[in-house]
Tab-separated table of C-alpha atoms in Angstrom:
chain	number	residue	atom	x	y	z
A	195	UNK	CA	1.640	25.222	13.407
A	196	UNK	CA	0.850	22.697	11.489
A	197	UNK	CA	-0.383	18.556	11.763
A	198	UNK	CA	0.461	15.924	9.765
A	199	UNK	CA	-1.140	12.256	10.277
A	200	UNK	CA	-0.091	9.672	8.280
A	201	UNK	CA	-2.751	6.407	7.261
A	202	UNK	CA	-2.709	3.309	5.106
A	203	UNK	CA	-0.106	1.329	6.518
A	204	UNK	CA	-0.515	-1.853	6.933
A	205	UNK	CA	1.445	-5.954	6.561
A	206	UNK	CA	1.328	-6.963	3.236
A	207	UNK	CA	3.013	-9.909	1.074
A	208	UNK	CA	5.903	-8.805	-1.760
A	209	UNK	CA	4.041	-7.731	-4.936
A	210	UNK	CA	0.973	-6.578	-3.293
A	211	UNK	CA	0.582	-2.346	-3.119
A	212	UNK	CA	-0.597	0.123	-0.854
A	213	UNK	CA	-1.358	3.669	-0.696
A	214	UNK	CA	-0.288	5.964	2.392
A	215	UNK	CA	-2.069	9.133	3.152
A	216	UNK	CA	-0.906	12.066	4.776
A	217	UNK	CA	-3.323	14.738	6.006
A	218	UNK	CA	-2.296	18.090	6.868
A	219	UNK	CA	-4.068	20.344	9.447
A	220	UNK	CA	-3.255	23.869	10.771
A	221	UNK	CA	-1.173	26.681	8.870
A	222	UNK	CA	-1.007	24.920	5.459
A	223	UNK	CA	0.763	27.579	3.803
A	224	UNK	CA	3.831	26.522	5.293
A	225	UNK	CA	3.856	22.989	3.448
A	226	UNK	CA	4.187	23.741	-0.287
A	227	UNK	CA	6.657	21.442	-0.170
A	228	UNK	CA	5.457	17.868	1.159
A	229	UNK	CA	7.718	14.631	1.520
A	230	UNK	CA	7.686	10.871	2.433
A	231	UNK	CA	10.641	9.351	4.211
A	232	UNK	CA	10.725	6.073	5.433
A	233	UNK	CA	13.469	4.148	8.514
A	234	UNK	CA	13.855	0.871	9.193
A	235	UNK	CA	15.407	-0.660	12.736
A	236	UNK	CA	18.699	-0.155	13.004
A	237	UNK	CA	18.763	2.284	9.527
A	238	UNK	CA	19.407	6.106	8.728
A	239	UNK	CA	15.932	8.133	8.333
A	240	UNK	CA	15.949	8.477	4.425
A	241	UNK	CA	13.749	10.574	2.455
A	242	UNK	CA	11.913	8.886	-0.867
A	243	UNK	CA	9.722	11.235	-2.435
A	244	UNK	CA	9.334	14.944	-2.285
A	245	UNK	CA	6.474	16.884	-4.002
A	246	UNK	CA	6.167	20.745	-4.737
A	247	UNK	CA	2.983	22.656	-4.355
A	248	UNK	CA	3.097	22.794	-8.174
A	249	UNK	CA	2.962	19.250	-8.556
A	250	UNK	CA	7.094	18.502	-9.252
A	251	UNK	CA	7.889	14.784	-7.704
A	252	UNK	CA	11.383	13.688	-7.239
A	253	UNK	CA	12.293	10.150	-6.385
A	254	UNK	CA	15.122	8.129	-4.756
A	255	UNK	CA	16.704	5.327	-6.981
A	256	UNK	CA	15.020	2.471	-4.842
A	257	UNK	CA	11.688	3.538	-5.094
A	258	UNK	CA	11.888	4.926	-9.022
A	259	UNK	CA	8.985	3.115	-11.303
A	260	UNK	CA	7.663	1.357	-8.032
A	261	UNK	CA	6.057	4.197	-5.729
A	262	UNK	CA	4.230	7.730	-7.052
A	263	UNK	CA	3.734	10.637	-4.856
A	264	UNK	CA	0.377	12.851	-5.366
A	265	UNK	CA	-1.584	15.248	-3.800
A	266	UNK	CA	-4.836	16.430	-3.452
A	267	UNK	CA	-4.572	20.265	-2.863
A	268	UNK	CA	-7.962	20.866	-1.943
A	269	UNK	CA	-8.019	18.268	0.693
A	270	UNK	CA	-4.916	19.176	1.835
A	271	UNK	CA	-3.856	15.132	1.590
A	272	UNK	CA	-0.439	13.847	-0.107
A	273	UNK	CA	-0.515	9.952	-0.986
A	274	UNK	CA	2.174	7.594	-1.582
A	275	UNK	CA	1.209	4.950	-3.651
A	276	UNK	CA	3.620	2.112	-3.732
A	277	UNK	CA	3.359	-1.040	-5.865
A	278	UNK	CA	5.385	-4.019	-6.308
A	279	UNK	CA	6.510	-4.213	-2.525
A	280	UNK	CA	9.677	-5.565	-1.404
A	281	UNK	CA	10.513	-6.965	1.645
A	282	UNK	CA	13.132	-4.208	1.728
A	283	UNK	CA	10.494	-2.045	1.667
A	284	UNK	CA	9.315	-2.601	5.599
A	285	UNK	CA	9.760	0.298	7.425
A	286	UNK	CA	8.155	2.869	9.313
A	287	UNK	CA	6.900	5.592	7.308
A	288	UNK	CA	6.834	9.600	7.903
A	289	UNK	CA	5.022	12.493	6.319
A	290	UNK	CA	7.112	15.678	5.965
A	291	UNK	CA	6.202	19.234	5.133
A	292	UNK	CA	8.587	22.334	5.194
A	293	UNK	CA	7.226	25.732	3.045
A	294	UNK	CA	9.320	25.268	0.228
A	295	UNK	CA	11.780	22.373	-1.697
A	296	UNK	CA	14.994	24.721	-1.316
A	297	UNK	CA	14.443	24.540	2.285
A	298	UNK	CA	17.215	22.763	4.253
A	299	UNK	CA	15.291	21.645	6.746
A	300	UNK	CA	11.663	19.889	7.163
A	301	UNK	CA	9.670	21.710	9.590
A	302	UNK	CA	7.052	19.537	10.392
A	303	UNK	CA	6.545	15.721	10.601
A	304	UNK	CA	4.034	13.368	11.193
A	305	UNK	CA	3.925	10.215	13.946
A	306	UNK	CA	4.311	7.594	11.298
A	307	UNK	CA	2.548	4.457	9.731
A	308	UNK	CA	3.907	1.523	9.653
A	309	UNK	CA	4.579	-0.882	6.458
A	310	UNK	CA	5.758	-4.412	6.699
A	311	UNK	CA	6.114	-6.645	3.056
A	312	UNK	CA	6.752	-10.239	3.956
């Protein structure tokens, strides 16, 4: 099994940046594949960043240029460091980890953080 727990977010005004953590606990092994995804009220879950085990990001459109996923291996810890904030950007965020990127399916999530840009 494995825990994820989500930091960093936090009300901020449009322009300003912010960096959310995501610590992993348990059976690791199973999360060589790590993800952000973000949903706002009323909006479809989507997913924004993805990042292999061997360090390959992938991006959606809206958050190209803007946000970088990283990890920290060691510590077990993938980041999401966004800049620029929109208010478009408020949402709730989620950590994701499934044991590899071909995987359909995440397998584990986290509870969340929340971001708001006004």
């Amino acid at each position: 099994q494995v825990q994820l727990v989500e930091s960093g977010g936090d009300s901020v005004a449009a322009g300003d940046s912010l960096t959310l953590s995501c610590s992993a606990t348990g059976y690791t092994d199973g999360t060589a594949c790590m993800g952000w995804f973000r949903q706002s009220p009323g909006m479809e879950r989507e997913g924004i960043a993805s990042i292999t085990y061997e360090g390959v990001t992938l991006y959606i459109d809206s958050v190209k240029g803007r946000f970088t996923i990283s990890q920290d291996i060691a510590k077990n810890t993938v980041y999401l460091q966004m800049n620029n904030l929109r208010p478009d950007d408020t949402a709730m965020y989620y950590c994701a980890a499934k044991r590899q990127c071909s995987d359909a399916e995440w397998t584990y999530w986290g509870q969340g953080t929340q971001v708001t840009v006004s």
